[in-house]
Every structure is written in structure tokens, then in C-alpha cells.
Short mmCIF file of N, CA and C in Angstrom, two decimals:
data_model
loop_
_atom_site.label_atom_id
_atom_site.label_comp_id
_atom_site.label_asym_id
_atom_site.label_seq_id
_atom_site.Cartn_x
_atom_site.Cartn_y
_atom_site.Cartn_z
N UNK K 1045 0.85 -1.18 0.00
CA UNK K 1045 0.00 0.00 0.00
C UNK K 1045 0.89 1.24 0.00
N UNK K 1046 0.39 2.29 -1.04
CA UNK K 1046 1.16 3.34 -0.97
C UNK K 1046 0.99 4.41 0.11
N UNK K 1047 0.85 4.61 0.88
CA UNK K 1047 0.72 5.77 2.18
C UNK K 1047 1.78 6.80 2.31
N UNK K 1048 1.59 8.20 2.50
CA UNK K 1048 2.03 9.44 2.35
C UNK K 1048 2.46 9.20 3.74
N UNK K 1049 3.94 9.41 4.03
CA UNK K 1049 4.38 9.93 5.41
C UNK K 1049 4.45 11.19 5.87
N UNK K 1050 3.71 12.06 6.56
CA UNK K 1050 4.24 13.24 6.80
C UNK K 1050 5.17 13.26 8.46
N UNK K 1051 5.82 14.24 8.63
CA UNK K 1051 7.01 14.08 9.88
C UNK K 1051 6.61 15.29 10.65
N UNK K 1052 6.36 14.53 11.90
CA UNK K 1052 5.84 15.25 13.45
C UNK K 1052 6.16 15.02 14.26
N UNK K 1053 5.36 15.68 15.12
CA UNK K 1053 5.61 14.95 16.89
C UNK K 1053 5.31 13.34 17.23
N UNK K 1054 5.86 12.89 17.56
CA UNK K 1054 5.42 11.36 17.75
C UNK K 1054 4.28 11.62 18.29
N UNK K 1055 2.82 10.80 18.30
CA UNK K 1055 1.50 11.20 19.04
C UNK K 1055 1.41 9.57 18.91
N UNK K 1056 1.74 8.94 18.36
CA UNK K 1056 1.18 7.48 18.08
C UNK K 1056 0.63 7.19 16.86
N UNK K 1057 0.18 6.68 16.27
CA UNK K 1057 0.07 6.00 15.19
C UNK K 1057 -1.14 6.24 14.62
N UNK K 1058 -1.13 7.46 13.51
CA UNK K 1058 -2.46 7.85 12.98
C UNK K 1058 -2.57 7.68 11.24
N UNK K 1059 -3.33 6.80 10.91
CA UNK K 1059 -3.51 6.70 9.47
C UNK K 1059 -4.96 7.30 9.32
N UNK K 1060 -4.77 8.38 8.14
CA UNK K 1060 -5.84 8.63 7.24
C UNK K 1060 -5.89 8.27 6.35
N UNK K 1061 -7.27 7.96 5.89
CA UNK K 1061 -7.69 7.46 4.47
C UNK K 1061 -8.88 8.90 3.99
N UNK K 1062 -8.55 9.07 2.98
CA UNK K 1062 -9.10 10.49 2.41
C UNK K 1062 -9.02 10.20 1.15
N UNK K 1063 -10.00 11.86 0.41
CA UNK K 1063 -10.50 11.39 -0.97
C UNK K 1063 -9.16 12.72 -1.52
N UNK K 1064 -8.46 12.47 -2.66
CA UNK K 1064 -8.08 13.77 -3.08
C UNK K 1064 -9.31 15.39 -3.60
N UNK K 1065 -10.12 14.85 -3.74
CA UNK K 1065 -11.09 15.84 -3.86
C UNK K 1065 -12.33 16.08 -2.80
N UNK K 1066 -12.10 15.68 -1.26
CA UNK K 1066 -12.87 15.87 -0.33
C UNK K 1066 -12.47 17.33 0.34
N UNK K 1067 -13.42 18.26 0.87
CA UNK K 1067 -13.04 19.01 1.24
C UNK K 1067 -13.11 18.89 2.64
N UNK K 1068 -13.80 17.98 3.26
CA UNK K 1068 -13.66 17.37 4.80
C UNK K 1068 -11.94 16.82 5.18
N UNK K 1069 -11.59 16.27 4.23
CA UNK K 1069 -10.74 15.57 3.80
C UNK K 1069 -8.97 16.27 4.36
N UNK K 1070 -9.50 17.37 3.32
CA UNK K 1070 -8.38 18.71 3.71
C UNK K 1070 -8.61 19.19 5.16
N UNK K 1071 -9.91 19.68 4.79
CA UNK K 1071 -9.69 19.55 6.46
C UNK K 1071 -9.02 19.35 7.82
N UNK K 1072 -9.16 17.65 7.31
CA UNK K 1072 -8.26 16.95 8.52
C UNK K 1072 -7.15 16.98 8.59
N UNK K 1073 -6.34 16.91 7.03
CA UNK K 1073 -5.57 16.85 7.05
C UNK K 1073 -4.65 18.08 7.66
N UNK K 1074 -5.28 19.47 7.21
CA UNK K 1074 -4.82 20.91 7.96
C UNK K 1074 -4.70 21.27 8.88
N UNK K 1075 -5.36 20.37 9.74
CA UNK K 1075 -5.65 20.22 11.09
C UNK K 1075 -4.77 19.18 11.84
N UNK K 1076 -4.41 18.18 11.22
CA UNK K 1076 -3.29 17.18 12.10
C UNK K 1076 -2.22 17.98 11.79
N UNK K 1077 -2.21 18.42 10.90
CA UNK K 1077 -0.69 19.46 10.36
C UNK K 1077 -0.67 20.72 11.19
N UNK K 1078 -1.52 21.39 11.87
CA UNK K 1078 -1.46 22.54 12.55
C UNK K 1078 -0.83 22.10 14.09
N UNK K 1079 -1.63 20.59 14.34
CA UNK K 1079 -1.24 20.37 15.48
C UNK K 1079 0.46 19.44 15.61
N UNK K 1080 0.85 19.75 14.07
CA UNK K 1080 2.33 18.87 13.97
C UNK K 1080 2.42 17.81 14.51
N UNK K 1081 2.12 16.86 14.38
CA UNK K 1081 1.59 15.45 14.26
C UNK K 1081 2.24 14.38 13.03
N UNK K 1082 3.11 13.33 13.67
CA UNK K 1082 3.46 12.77 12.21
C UNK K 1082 2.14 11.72 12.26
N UNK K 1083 1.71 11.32 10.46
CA UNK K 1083 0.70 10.21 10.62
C UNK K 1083 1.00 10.27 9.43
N UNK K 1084 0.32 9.26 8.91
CA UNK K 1084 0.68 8.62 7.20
C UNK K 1084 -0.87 9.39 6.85
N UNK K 1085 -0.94 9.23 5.31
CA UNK K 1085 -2.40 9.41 4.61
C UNK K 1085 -2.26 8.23 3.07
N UNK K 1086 -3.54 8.19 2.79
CA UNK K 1086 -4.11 7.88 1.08
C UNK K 1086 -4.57 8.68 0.85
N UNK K 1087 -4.90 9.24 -0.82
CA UNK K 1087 -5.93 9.00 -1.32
C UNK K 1087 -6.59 7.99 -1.64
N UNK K 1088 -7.72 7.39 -1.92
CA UNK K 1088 -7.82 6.38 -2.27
C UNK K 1088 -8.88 6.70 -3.86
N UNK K 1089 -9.03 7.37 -3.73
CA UNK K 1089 -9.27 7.51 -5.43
C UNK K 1089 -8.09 7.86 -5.96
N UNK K 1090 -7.51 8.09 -5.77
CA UNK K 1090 -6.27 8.33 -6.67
C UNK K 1090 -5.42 6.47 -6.71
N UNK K 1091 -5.95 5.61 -6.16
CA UNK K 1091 -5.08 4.35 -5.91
C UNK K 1091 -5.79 3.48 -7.42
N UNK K 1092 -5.39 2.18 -7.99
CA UNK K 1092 -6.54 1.89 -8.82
C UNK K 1092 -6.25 0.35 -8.77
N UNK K 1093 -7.24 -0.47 -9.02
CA UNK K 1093 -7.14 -1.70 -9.22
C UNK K 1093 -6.95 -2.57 -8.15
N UNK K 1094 -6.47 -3.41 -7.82
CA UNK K 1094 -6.19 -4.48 -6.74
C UNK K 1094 -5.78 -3.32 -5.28
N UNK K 1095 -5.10 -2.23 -5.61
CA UNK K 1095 -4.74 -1.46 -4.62
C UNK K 1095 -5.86 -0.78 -4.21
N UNK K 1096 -6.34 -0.12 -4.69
CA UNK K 1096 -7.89 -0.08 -4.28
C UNK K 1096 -8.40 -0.86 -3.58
N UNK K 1097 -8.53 -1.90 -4.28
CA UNK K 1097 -9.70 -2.91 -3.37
C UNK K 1097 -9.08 -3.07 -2.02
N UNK K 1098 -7.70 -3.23 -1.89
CA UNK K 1098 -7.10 -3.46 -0.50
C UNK K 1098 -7.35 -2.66 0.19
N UNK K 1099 -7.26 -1.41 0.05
CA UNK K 1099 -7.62 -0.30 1.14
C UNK K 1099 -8.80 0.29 1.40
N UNK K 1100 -9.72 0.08 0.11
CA UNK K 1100 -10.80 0.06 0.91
C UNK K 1100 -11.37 -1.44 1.12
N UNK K 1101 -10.94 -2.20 1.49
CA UNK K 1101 -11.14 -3.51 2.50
C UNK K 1101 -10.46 -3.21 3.92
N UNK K 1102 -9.33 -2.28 4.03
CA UNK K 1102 -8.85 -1.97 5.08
C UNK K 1102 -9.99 -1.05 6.36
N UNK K 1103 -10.25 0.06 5.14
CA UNK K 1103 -11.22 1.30 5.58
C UNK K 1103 -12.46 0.07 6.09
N UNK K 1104 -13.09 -0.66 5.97
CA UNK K 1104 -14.07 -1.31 6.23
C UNK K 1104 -13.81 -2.04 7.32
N UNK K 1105 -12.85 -2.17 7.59
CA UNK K 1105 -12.44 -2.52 8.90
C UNK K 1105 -12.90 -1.59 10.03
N UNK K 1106 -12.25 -0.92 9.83
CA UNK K 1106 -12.80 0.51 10.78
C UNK K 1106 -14.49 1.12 10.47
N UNK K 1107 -14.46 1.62 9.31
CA UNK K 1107 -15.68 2.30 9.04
C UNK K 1107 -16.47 1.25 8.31
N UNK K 1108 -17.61 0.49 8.20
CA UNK K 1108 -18.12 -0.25 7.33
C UNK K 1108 -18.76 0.75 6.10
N UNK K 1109 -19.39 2.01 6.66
CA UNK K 1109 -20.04 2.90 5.38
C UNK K 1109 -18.96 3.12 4.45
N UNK K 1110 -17.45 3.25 4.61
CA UNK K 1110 -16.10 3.39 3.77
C UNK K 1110 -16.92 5.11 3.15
N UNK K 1111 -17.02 5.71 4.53
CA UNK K 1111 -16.70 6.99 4.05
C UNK K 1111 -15.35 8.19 4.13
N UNK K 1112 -15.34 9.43 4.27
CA UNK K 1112 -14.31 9.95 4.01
C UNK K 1112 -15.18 11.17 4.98
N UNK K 1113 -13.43 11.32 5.37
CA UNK K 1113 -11.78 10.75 5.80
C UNK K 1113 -12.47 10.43 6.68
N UNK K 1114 -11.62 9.23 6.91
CA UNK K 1114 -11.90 8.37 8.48
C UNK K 1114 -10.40 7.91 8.80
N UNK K 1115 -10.37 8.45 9.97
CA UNK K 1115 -8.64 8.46 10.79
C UNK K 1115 -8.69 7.50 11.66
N UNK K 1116 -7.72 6.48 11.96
CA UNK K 1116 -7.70 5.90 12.63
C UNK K 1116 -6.91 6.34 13.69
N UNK K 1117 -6.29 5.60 14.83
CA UNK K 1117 -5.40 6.24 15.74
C UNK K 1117 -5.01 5.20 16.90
N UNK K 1118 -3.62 5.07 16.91
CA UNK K 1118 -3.21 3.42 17.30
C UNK K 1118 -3.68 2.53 17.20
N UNK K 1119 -4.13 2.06 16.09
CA UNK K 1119 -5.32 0.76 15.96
C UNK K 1119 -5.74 0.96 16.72
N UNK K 1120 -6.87 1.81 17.19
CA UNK K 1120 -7.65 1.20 18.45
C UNK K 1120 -8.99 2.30 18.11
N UNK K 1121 -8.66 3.35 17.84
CA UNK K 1121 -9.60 4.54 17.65
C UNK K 1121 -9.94 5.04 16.35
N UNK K 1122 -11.16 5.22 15.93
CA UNK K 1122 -12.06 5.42 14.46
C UNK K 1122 -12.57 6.94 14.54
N UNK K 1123 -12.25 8.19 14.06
CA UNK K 1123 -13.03 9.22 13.73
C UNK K 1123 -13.48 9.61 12.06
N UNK K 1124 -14.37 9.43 12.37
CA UNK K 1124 -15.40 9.18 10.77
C UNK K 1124 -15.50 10.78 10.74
N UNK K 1125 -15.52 11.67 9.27
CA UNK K 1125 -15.62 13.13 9.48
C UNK K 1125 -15.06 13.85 9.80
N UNK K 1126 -14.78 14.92 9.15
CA UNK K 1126 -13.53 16.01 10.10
C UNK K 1126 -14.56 16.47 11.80
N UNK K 1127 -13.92 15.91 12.65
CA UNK K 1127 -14.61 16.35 14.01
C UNK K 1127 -13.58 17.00 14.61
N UNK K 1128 -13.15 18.35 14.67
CA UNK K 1128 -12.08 18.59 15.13
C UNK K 1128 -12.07 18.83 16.57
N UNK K 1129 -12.85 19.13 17.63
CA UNK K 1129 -12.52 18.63 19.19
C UNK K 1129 -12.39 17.31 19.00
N UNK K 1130 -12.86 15.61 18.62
CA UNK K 1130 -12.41 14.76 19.12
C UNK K 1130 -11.26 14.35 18.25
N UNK K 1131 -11.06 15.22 16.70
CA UNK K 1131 -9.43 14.50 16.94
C UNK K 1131 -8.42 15.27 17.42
N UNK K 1132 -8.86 16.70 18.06
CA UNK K 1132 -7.67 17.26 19.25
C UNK K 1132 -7.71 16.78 20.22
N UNK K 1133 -8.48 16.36 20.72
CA UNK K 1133 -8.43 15.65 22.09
C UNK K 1133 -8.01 14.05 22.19
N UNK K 1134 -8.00 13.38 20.76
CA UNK K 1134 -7.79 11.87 20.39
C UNK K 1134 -6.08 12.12 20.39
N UNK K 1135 -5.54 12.91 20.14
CA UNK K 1135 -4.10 13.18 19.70
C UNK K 1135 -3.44 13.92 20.71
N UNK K 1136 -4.06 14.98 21.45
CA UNK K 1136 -3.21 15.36 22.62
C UNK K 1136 -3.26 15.22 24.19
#
């Protein structure tokens, strides 16, 4: 799987899955970046074919609707939607 590393504060282990054309999406992403945070991302429309299907088989793990962005956070925690009090408070 291809996943975007960006480089932060260690917080623990946050993967997003996002659309390149979501504007929730950006969102989140502007927002883990404000709070300098390293975490990986997708797009996943931008992925195609077998890679696709893997990640969103992944996202369904967490979210079954496989909507956007849905962040995970140490394997353990799911925020569906840019919600920005619970992913400042999920991260600090």
C-alpha cells in the first residue's frame, strides 16, 4: 500500500484514508498538520485496481459505510468526518 508519510511529533500512530477531492478531507488533514503530528495518509481515489480494493477492504475494517476521511489512531480509535474537538483531544 502506498501511504504518504508526513514528519511530526510522535503522538502514536495515525492513518488517514481520504479522498483527493474531499473538502472534509483537507480539512483533517490541515488540522493534524497545525497540530504537527506525524501520521501517514491515502488518497484512495487516486489508488486503482487491486490497490484499491485493499484499502478500501482496510477502511471497512474501521468504518463499514467506507466513508471519508476516516482516521484511525493506534489501531484502536475510528473518527469518521472532520470532528475537530475529538481529533484534538484523540491526539493530545
Amino acid at each position: 500500500m502506498i501511504m504518504q508519510h508526513v514528519e511530526g511529533q510522535d503522538k502514536g500512530k495515525l492513518v488517514l484514508f481520504a479522498l483527493s477531492t474531499c473538502g472534509w478531507c483537507k480539512k483533517t488533514r490541515a488540522l493534524i498538520e497545525d497540530l504537527n503530528v506525524d501520521y501517514e495518509y491515502v488518497y484512495v481515489d487516486l489508488l486503482n485496481g487491486k490497490e484499491r480494493e485493499e484499502v478500501v477492504e482496510m477502511v471497512k475494517k474501521w468504518n463499514p459505510q467506507v466513508s471519508f476521511p476516516t482516521l484511525i489512531i493506534n489501531d484502536s480509535k475510528t473518527i469518521i468526518g472532520f470532528k475537530e474537538d475529538e481529533i484534538k483531544e484523540a491526539i493530545e
